[in-house]
Short mmCIF file of C-alpha atoms and ligand atoms in Angstrom, two decimals:
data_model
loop_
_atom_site.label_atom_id
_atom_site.label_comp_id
_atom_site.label_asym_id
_atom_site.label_seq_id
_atom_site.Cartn_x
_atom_site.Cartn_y
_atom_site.Cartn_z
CA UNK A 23 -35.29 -16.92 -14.79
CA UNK A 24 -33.67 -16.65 -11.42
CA UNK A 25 -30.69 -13.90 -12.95
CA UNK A 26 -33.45 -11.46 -14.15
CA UNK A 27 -35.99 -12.19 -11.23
CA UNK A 28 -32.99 -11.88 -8.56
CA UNK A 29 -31.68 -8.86 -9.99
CA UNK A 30 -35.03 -7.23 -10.08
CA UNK A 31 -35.46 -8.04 -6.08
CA UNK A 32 -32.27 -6.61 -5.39
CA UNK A 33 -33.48 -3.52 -7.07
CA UNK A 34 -36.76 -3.19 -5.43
CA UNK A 35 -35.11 -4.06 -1.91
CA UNK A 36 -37.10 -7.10 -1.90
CA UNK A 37 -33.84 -8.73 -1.18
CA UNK A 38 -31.54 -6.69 1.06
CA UNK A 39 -28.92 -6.38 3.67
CA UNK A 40 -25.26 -6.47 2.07
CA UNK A 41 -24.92 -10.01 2.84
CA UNK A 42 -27.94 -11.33 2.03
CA UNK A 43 -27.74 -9.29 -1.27
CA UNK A 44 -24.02 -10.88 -2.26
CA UNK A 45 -25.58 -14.50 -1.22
CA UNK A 46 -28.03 -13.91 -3.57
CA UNK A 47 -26.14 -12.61 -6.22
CA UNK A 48 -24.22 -15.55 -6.18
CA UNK A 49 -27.05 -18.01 -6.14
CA UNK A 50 -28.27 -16.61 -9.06
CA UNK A 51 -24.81 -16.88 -11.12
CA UNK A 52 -24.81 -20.12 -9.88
CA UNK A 53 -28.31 -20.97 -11.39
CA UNK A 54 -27.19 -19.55 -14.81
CA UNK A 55 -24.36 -20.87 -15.12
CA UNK A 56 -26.01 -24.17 -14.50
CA UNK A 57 -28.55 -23.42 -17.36
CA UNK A 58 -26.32 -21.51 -20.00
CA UNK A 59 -26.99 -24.11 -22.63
CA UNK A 60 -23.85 -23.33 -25.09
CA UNK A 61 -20.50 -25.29 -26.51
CA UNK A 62 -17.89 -22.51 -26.44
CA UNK A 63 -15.76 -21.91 -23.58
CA UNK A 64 -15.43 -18.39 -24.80
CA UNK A 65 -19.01 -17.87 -25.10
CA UNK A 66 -19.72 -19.20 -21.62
CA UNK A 67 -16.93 -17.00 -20.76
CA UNK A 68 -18.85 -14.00 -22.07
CA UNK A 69 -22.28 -14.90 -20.98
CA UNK A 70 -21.45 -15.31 -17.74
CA UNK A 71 -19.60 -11.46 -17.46
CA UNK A 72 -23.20 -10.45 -18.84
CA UNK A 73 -24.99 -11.99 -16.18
CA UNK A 74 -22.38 -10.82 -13.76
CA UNK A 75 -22.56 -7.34 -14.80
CA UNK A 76 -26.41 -7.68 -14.45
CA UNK A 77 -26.22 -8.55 -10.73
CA UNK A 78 -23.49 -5.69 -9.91
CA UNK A 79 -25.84 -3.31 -11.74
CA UNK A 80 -28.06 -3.26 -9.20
CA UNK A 81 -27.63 -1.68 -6.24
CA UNK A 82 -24.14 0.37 -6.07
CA UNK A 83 -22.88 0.93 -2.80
CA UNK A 84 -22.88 -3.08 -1.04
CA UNK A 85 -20.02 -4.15 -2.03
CA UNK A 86 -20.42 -7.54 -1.11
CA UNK A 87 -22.32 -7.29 -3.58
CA UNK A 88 -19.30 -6.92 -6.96
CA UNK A 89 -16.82 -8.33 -3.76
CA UNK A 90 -19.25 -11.87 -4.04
CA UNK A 91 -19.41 -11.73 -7.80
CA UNK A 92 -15.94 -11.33 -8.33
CA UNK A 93 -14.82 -14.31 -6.20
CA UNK A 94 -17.25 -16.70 -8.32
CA UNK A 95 -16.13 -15.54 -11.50
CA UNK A 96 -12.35 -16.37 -10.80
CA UNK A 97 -13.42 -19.72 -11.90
CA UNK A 98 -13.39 -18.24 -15.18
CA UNK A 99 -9.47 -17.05 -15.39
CA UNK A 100 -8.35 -20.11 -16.82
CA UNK A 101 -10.31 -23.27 -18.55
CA UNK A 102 -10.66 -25.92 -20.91
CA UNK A 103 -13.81 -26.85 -21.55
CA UNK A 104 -17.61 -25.40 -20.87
CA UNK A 105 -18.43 -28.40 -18.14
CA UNK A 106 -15.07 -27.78 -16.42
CA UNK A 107 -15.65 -23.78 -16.56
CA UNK A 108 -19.38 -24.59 -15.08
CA UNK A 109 -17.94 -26.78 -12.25
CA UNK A 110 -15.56 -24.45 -11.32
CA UNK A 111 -18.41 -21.70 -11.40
CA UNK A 112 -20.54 -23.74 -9.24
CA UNK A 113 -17.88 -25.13 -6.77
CA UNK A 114 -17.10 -21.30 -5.96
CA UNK A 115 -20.53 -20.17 -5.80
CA UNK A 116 -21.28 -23.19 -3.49
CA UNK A 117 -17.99 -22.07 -1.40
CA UNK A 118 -18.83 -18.53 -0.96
CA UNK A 119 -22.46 -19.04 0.30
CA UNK A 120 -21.49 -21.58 2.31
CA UNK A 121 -18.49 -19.16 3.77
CA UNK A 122 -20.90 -16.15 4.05
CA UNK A 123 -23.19 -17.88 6.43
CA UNK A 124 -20.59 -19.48 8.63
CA UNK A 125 -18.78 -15.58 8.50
CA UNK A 126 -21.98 -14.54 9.98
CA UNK A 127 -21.79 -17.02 12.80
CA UNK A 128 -18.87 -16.61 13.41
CA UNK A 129 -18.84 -12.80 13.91
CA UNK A 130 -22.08 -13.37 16.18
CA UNK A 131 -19.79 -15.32 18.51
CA UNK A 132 -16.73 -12.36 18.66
CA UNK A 133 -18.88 -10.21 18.64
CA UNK A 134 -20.75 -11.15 21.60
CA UNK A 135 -17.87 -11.02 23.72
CA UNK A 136 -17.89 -7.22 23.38
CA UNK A 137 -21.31 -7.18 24.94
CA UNK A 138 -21.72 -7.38 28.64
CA UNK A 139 -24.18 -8.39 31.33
CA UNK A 140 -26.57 -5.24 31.91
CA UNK A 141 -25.77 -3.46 28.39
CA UNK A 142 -27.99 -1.40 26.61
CA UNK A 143 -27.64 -1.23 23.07
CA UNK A 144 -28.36 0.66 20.47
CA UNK A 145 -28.26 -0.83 16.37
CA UNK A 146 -29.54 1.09 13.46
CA UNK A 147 -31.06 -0.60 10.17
CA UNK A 148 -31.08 -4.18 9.70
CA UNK A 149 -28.09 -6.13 10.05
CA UNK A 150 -27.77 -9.86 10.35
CA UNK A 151 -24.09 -9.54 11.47
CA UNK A 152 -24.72 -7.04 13.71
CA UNK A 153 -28.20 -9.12 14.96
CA UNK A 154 -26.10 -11.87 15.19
CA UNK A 155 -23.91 -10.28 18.18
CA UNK A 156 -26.58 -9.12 20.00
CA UNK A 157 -28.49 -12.56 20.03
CA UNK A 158 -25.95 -14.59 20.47
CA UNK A 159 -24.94 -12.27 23.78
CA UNK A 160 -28.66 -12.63 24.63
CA UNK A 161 -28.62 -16.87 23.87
CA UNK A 162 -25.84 -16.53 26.51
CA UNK A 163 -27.92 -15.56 28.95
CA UNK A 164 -26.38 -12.02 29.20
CA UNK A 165 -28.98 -9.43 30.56
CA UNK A 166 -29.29 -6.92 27.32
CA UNK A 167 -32.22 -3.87 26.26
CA UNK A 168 -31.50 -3.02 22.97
CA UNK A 169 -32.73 0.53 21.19
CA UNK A 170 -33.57 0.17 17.97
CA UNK A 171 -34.39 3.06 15.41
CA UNK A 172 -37.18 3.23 12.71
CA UNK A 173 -34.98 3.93 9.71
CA UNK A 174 -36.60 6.45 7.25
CA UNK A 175 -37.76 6.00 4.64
CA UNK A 176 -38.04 2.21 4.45
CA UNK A 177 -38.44 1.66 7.67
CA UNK A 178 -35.95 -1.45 8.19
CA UNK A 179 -36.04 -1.24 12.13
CA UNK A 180 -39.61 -2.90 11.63
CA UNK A 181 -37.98 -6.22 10.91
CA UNK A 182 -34.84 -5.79 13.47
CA UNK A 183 -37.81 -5.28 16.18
CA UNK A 184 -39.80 -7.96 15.20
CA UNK A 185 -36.59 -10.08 15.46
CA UNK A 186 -35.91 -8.91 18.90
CA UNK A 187 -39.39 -9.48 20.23
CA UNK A 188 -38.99 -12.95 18.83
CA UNK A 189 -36.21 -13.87 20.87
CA UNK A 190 -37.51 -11.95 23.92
CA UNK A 191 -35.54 -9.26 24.17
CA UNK A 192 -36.41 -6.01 25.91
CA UNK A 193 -36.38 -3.57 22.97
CA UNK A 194 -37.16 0.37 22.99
CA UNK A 195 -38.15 1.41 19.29
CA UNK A 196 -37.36 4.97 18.37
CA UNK A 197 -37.82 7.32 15.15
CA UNK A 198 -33.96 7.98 13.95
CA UNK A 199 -33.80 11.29 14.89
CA UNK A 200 -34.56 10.47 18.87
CA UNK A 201 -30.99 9.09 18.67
CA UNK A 202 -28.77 11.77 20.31
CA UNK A 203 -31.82 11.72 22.89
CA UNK A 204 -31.28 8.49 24.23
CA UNK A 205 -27.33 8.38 23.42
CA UNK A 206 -26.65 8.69 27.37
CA UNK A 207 -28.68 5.61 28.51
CA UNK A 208 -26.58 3.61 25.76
CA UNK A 209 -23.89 1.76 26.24
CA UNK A 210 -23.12 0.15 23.03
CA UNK A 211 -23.73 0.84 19.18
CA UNK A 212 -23.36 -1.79 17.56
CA UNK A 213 -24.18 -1.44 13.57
CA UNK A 214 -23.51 -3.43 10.32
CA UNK A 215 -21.72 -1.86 7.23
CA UNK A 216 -22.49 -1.88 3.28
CA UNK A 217 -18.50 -1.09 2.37
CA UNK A 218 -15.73 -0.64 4.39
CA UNK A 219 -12.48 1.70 2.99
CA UNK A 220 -9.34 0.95 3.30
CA UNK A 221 -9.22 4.41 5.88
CA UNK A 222 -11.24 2.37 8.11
CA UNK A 223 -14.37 4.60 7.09
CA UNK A 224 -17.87 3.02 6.97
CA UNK A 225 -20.29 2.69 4.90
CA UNK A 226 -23.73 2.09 5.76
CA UNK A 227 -27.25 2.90 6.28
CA UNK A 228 -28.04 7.05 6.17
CA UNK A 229 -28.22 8.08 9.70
CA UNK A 230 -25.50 6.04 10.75
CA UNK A 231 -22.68 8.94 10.69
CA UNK A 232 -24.99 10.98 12.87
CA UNK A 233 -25.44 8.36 14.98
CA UNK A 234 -21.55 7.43 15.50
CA UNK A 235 -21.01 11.46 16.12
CA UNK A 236 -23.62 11.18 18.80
CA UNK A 237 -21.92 8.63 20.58
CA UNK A 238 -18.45 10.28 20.26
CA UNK A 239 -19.89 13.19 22.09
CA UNK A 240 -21.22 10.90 24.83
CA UNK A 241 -17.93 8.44 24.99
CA UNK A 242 -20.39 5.90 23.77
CA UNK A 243 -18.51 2.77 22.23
CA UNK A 244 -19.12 2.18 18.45
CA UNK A 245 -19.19 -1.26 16.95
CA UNK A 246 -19.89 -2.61 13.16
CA UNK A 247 -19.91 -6.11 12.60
CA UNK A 248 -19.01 -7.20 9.17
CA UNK A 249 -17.60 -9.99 6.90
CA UNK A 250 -14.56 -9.37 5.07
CA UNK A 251 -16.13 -9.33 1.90
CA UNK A 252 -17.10 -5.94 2.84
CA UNK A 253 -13.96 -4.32 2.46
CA UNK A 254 -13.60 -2.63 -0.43
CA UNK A 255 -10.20 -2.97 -2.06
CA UNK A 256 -10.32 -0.64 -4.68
CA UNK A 257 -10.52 2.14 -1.94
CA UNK A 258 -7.07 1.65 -2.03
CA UNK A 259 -6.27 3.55 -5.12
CA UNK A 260 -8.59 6.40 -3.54
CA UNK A 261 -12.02 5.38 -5.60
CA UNK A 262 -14.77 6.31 -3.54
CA UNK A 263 -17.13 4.17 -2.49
CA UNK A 264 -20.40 5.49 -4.84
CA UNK A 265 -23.67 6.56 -2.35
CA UNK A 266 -26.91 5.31 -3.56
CA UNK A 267 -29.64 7.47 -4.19
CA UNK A 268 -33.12 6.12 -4.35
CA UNK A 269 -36.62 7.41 -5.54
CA UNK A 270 -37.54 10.68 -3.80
CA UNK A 271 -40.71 8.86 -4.01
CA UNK A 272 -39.73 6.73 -1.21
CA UNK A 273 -39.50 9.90 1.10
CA UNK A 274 -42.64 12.36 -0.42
CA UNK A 275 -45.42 11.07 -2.19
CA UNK A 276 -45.06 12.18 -5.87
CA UNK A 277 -48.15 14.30 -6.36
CA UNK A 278 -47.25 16.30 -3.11
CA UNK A 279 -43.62 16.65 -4.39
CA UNK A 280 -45.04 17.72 -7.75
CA UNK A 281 -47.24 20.72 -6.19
CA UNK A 282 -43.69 21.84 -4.59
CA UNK A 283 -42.16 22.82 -7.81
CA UNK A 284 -38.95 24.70 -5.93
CA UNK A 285 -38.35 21.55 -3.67
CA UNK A 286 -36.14 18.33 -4.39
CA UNK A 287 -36.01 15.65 -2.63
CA UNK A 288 -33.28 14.40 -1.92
CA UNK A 289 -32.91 10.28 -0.67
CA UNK A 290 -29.21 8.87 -0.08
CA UNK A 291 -29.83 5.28 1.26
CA UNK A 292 -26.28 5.55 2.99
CA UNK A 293 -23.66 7.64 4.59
CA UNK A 294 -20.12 7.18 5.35
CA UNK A 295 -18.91 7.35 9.15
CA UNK A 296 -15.06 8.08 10.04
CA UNK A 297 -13.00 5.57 11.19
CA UNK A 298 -12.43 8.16 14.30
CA UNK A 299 -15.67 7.22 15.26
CA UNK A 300 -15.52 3.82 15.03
CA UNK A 301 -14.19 1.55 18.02
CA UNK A 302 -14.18 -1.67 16.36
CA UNK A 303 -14.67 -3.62 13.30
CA UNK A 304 -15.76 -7.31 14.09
CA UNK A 305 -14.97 -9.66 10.73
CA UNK A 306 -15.47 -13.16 10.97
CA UNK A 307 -11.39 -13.39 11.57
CA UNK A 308 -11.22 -11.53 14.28
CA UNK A 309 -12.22 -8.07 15.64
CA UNK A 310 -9.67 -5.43 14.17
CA UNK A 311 -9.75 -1.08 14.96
CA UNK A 312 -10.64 0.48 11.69
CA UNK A 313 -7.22 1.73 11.11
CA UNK A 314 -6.30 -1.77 10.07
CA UNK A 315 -8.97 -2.03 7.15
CA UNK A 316 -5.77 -2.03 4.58
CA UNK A 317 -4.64 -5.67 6.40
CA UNK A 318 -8.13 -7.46 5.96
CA UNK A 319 -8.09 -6.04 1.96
CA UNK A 320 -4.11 -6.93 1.23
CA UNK A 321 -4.71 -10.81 3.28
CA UNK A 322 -7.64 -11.94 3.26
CA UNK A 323 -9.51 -10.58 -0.08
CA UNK A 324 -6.05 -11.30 -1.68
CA UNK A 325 -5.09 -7.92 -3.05
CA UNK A 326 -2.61 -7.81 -5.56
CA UNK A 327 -1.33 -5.03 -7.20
CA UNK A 328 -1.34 -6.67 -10.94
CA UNK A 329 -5.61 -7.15 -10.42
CA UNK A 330 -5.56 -2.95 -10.66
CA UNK A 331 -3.51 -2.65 -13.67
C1 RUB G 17 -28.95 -2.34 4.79
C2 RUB G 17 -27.88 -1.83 5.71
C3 RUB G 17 -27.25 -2.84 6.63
C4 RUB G 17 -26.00 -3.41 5.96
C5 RUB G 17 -25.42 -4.60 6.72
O1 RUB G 17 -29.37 -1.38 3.86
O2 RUB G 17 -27.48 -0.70 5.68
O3 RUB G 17 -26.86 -2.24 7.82
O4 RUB G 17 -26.32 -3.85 4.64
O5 RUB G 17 -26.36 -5.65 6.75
P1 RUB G 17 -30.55 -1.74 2.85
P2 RUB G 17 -25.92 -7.19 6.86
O6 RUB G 17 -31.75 -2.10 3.66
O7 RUB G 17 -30.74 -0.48 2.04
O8 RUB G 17 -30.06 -2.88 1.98
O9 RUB G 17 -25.14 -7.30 8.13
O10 RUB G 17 -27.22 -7.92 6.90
O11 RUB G 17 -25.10 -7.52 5.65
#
């Protein structure tokens, strides 16, 4: 079944990236909701909040990810019957991925515009929004070299290189902690982002906060690129955005860790940077400063104070 087979992917980081994870998500409410063989609206009703909850289960900190989920299951406030409850499902679902992808096109284009002829840039992890700018700004025949770091412990940068070398451009691969090393031949970091707070802070990949504080000492410009589903409202009544901690197995093999009996490991898979070192958020609306996070959550992911009673 795609809900159980999804969910597991999401888990193993199979399927990854915040927006690729929320796309995903939603295909596979879309696919049970499509299958969920019953006659009572109610029970639909309730099925579907299982297989919901499934999904937002797992992986905590994207939240595209319960952001994605949310929006489809608004087809389930009101309804009459199962088939109109499972159009309704399946019209949203269709009208999210179908936003998602456009979001990231769009951002590609605004966010180009920040880059310039002769940049060098420097992204960390794998981001498809933050790709986006940095191709498109190389389709447009803008003169780029991009640095790209490894990304400990799952090594994401493997794929962001491969997708520069693809598209022929010049690309200098680095392990994470060469960063504050090569900070003065950058001109640009450009990054993607996990959550964003209503403070303007960002959440993404570990090592990013290190590397935004690296370019703040070198005057180094700091960009993330993401869609507005990103932007977590409930920031707003000062819940923090939870920080996912994987397998220490991921970072020491367990039978070394297990002849270190005083050692833990310890493996956040994200850190938060603060919005003092951030430049500029790029959404798909527009390119905003981080201080005006609250304005994306209140108009576009239509905050209202009776959804946090
Ligand atoms: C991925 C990561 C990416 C953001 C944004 O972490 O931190 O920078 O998710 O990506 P992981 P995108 O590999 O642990 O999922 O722009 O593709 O949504």
């Amino acid at each position: 079944m795609l809900l159980s087979e999804t969910a597991e992917n999401i888990k193993k980081m199979e399927i990854r990236g915040a927006g690729r994870i929320a796309r995903a998500a939603v295909e596979a409410l879309a696919d049970f909701a499509r299958n969920l063989d019953v006659s009572d609206p109610e029970t639909f009703k309730r099925e579907m909040q299982g297989a919901a909850g499934v999904l937002t289960a797992t992986r905590p900190t994207a939240v595209s990810l319960p952001n994605a989920v949310r929006y489809v299951m608004r087809a389930l406030d009101s309804f009459e019957s199962v088939e109109a409850a499972r159009e309704a499902t399946l019209s949203r679902a269709a009208e999210f991925i179908n936003h998602s992808e456009h979001a990231v096109e769009w951002i590609a284009e605004i966010g180009a515009r920040h880059i310039s002829d002769g940049d060098v840039l420097l992204t960390h992890c794998n981001s498809e929004a933050a790709l986006g700018c940095i191709l498109e700004a190389h389709r447009q025949g803008k003169e780029i070299e991009v640095y790209a770091t490894e990304v400990r412990p799952r090594g994401q940068g493997l794929i962001t290189i491969r997708t520069l070398n693809e598209a022929g451009i010049r690309t200098n691969y680095i392990i994470d902690s060469a960063v504050r090393y090569f900070i003065n031949d950058v001109d640009l970091v450009i990054v993607g982002a996990d959550a964003i707070a209503v403070n303007g802070a960002v959440v993404n990949k570990i090592g990013t906060a290190q590397i935004a504080h690296a370019a703040n000492e070198a005057r180094t410009n700091v960009i993330v690129a993401a869609e507005t589903y990103k932007f977590a409202p409930r920031t707003i009544l000062g819940e923090k955005i939870e920080i996912e901690e994987r397998d220490p197995a991921e970072v020491l093999p367990r039978e070394e860790a297990e002849r270190l009996p005083f050692v833990r490991v310890r493996n956040p898979a994200f850190d938060v940077t603060p919005a003092e070192y951030i430049d500029l958020i790029i959404t798909e609306r527009g390119a905003i400063p981080p201080e005006l996070a609250y304005t994306v959550i209140r108009d576009y992911l239509g905050w209202r104070i009776e959804e946090f009673r």
